[in-house]
XYZ file of C-alpha atoms in Angstrom:
296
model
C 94.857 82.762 112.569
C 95.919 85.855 114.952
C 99.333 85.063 115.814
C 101.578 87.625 114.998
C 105.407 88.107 113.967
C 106.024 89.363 117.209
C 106.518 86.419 119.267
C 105.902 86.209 123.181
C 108.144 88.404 125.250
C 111.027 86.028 126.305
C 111.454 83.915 122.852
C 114.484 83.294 120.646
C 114.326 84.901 117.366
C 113.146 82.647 114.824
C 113.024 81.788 110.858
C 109.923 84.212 109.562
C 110.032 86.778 112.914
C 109.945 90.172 111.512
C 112.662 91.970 113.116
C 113.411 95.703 113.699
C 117.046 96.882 113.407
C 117.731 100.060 114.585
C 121.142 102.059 113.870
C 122.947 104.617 116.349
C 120.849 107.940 114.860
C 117.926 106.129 115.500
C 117.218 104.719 112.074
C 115.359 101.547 111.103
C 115.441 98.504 109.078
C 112.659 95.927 109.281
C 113.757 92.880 108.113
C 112.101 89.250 108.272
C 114.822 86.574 109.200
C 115.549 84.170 106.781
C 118.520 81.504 107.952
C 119.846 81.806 104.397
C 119.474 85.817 104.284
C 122.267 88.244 104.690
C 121.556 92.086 105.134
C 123.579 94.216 103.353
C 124.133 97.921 104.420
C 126.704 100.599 103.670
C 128.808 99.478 105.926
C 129.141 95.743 105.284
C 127.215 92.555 105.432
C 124.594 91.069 108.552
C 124.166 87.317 107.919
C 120.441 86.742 109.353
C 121.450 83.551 111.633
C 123.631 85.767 113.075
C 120.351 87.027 114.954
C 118.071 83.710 114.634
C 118.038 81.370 118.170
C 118.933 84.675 119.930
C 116.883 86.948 122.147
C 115.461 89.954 121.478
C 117.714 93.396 122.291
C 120.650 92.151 121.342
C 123.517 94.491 119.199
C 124.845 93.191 116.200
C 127.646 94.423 114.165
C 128.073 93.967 110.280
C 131.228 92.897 108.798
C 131.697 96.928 108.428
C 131.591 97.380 111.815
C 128.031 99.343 112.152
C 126.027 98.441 115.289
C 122.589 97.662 114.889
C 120.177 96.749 117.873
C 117.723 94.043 117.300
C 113.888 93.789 118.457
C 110.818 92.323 117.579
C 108.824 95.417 116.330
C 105.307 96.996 118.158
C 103.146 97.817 115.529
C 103.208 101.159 115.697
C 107.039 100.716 114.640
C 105.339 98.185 112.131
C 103.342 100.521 110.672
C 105.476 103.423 110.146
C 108.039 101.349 108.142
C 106.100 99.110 106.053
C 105.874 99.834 102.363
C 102.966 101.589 101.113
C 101.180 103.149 97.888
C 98.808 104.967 99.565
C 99.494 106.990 102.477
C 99.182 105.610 106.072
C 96.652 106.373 109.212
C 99.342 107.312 111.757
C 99.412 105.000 114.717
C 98.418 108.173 117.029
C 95.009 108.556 115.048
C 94.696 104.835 114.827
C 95.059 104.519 118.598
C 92.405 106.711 118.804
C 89.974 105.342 115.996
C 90.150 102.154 118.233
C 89.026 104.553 121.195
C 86.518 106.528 119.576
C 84.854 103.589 117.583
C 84.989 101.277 120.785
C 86.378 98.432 119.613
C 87.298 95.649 121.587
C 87.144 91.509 121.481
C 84.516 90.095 119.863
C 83.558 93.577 117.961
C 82.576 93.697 114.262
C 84.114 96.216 112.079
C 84.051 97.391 108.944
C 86.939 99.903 107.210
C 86.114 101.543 104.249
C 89.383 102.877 102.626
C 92.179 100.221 103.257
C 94.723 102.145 102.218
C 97.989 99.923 102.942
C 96.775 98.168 105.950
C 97.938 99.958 109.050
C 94.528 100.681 110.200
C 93.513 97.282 109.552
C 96.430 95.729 111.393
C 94.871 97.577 114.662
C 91.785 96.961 114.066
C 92.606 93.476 113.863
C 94.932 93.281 117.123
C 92.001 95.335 118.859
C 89.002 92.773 117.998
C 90.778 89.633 118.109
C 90.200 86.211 117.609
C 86.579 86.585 118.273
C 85.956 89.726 116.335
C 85.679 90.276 112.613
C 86.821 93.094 110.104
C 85.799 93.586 107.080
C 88.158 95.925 104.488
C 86.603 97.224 101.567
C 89.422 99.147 99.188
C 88.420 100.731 95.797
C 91.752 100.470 93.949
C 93.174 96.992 93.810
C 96.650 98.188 94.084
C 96.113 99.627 97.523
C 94.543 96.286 98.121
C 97.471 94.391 97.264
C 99.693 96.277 99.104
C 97.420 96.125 102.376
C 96.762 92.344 102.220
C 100.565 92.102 101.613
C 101.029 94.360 105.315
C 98.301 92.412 107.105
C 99.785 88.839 106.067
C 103.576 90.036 107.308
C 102.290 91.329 110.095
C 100.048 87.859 111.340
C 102.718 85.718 109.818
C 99.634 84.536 107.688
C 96.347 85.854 106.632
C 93.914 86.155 109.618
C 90.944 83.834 109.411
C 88.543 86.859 110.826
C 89.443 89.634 107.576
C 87.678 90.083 104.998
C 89.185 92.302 102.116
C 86.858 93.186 99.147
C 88.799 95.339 96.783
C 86.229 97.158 95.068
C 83.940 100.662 96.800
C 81.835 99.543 99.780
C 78.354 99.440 98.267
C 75.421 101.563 99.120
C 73.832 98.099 100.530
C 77.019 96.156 102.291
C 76.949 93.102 104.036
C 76.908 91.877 107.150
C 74.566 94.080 109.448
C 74.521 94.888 112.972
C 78.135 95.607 113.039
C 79.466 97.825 116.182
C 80.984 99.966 114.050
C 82.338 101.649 110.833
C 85.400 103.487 110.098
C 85.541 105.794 107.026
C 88.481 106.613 105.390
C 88.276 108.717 102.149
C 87.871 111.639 100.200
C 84.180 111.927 100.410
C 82.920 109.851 103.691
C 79.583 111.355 103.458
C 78.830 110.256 100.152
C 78.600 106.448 102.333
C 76.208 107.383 105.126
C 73.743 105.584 103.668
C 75.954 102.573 103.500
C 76.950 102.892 107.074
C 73.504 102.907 108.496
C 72.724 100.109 106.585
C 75.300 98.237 108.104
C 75.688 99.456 111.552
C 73.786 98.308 114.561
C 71.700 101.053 116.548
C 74.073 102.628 118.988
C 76.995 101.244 116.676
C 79.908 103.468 115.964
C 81.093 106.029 113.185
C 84.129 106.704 112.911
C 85.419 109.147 109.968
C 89.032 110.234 109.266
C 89.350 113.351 107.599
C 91.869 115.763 106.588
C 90.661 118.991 105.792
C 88.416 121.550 107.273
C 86.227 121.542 104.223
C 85.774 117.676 104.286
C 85.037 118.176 108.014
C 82.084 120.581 107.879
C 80.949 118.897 104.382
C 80.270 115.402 106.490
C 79.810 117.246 110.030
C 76.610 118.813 107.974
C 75.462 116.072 106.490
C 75.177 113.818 109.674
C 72.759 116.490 110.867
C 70.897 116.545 107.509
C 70.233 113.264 107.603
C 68.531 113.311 111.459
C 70.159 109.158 112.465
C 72.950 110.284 114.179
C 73.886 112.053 117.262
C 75.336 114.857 117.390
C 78.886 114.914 115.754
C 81.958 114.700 117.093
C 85.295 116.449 115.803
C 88.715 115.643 117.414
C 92.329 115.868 116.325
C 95.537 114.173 117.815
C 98.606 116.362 118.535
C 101.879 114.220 118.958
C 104.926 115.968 120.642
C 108.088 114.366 121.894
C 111.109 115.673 123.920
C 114.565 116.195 123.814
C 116.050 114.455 126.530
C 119.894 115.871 127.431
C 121.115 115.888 130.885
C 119.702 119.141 132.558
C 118.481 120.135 128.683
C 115.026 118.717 129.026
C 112.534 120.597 126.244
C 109.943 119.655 124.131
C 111.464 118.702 120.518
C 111.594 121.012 118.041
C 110.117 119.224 115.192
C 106.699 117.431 115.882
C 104.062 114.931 113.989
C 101.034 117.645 114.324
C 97.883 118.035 112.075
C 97.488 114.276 109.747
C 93.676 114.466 109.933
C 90.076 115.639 112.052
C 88.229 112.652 113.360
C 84.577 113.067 113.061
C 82.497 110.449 115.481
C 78.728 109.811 115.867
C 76.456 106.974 116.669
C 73.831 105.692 115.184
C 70.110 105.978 116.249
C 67.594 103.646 116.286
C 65.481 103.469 113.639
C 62.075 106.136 113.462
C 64.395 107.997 116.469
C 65.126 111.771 115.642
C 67.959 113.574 117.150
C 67.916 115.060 120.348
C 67.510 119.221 119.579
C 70.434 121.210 119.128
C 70.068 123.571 122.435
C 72.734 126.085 120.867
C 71.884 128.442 118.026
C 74.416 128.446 115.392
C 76.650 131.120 114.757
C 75.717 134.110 113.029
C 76.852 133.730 109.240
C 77.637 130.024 109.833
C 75.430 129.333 107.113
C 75.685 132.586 105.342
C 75.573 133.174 101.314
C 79.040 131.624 100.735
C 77.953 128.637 102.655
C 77.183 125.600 99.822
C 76.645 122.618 101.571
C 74.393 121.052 103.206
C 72.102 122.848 105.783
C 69.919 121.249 108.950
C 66.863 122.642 109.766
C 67.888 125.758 112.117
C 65.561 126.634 115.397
């Protein structure tokens, strides 16, 4: 099952759509219609079948007299309003965790941090029908709350995920997978388990969100000698005021939520190319403790 709450572009609003109701300041509700539900705001009372059979981007008013206008959410509007325990990838990093990780119909992922399901839900949309994800979460609260996203979100459970709500093991199943996405304190403390799984040339994708975690994993990539050389990249998001002749960035931005680190695995008895570039001096100096590749 893929089909999601969105319905095609052109449809009525139906029983079960999830719907997106968004308020004057720019402030939203996500509801899912229900022909018996009525939602109930500080200023008055929305009776759902006031919105069912009609079509999307519409206004409403509630008996108050507050204006709401109606659309089937995206899921990057999805995303950033669903309920969560733990906290969410942003839709700019996951648009470019689908990117970096080259996922695309028919590919075979596997997530290692859950979370609440945002991720998941474009990992999903990204592989489609044909594809497969697998979601391994270690605390079965997060899990709960993620299967609970991913189900609203497909207006079922899709046939093609697989959530195991314990760690991902050092030996996981299925192989040959095109690619892994890491999303946790410690990502380098599952290299192991991503070679394991991955295919040669597959994809490694690791979100992290501090410098330290960065260089910890960046280091021990290069320790190990089966991946090429790492990959660290971080997504900026900036939008703009938009006022007659006063056209200027905003002042407030979504900037640093996390580094993503990306490599690909090598084939098995294959060694890394050679670093060409020397380090710099005192990059592994006396207060450096973590791991440390062979130096020319």
């Amino acid at each position: 099952m893929m089909q999601t709450s969105r319905g095609g572009i052109g449809d009525v609003l139906r029983p079960g759509d999830v719907v997106q109701l968004t308020d004057p300041k720019g402030r939203h509700q996500t509801i899912t219609l229900d022909p018996d539900g009525v939602l109930h705001t500080h200023k008055g009372a929305l009776p759902h079948a006031e919105m069912i059979g009609q079509p999307e981007g519409i206004v409403v008013t509630t008996s108050g007299g507050a204006a709401y206008l109606v659309l089937r959410p995206i899921l990057e509007d999805y995303v950033l309003a669903m309920g969560r325990k733990a906290a969410i990838v942003y839709p700019k990093d996951a648009f470019a965790i689908v990117g970096l990780a080259g996922v695309g119909p028919g590919s075979r992922v596997l997530e290692a941090g859950a979370g609440s399901g945002g991720l998941t839900c474009f990992l999903l949309n990204a592989v489609g029908p044909t594809g497969e994800v697998y979601s391994y979460e270690a605390r079965p609260e997060f899990a709960e709350v993620a299967e609970r996203n991913v189900t609203r979100w497909f207006s079922g459970r899709p046939d093609n995920w697989r959530l195991v709500a314990e760690p991902l093991p050092e030996d996981p199943e299925p192989r040959q997978l095109d690619a892994v996405v890491l999303d946790m304190l410690a990502p380098w403390e599952c290299l192991e388990s991503a070679e394991a799984c991955l295919a040669p040339g597959g994809r490694l994708v690791s979100y992290v969100a501090t410098t330290t975690q960065m260089s910890m994993l960046v280091e021990s990539l290069r320790v190990r000698g089966r991946w090429t050389e790492p990959r660290a990249t971080e997504s900026l998001l900036r939008t703009w005021h938009l006022e007659g002749l006063s056209v200027r960035p905003d002042h407030r931005m979504v900037a640093h939520t996390a580094f993503l680190v990306s490599t690909r695995r090598l084939a098995d008895g294959t060694r890394p190319l050679a670093r060409r570039r020397r380090p710099a001096p005192g990059a592994y100096g006396p207060d450096y403790s973590g791991p440390r590749p062979e130096l020319p």
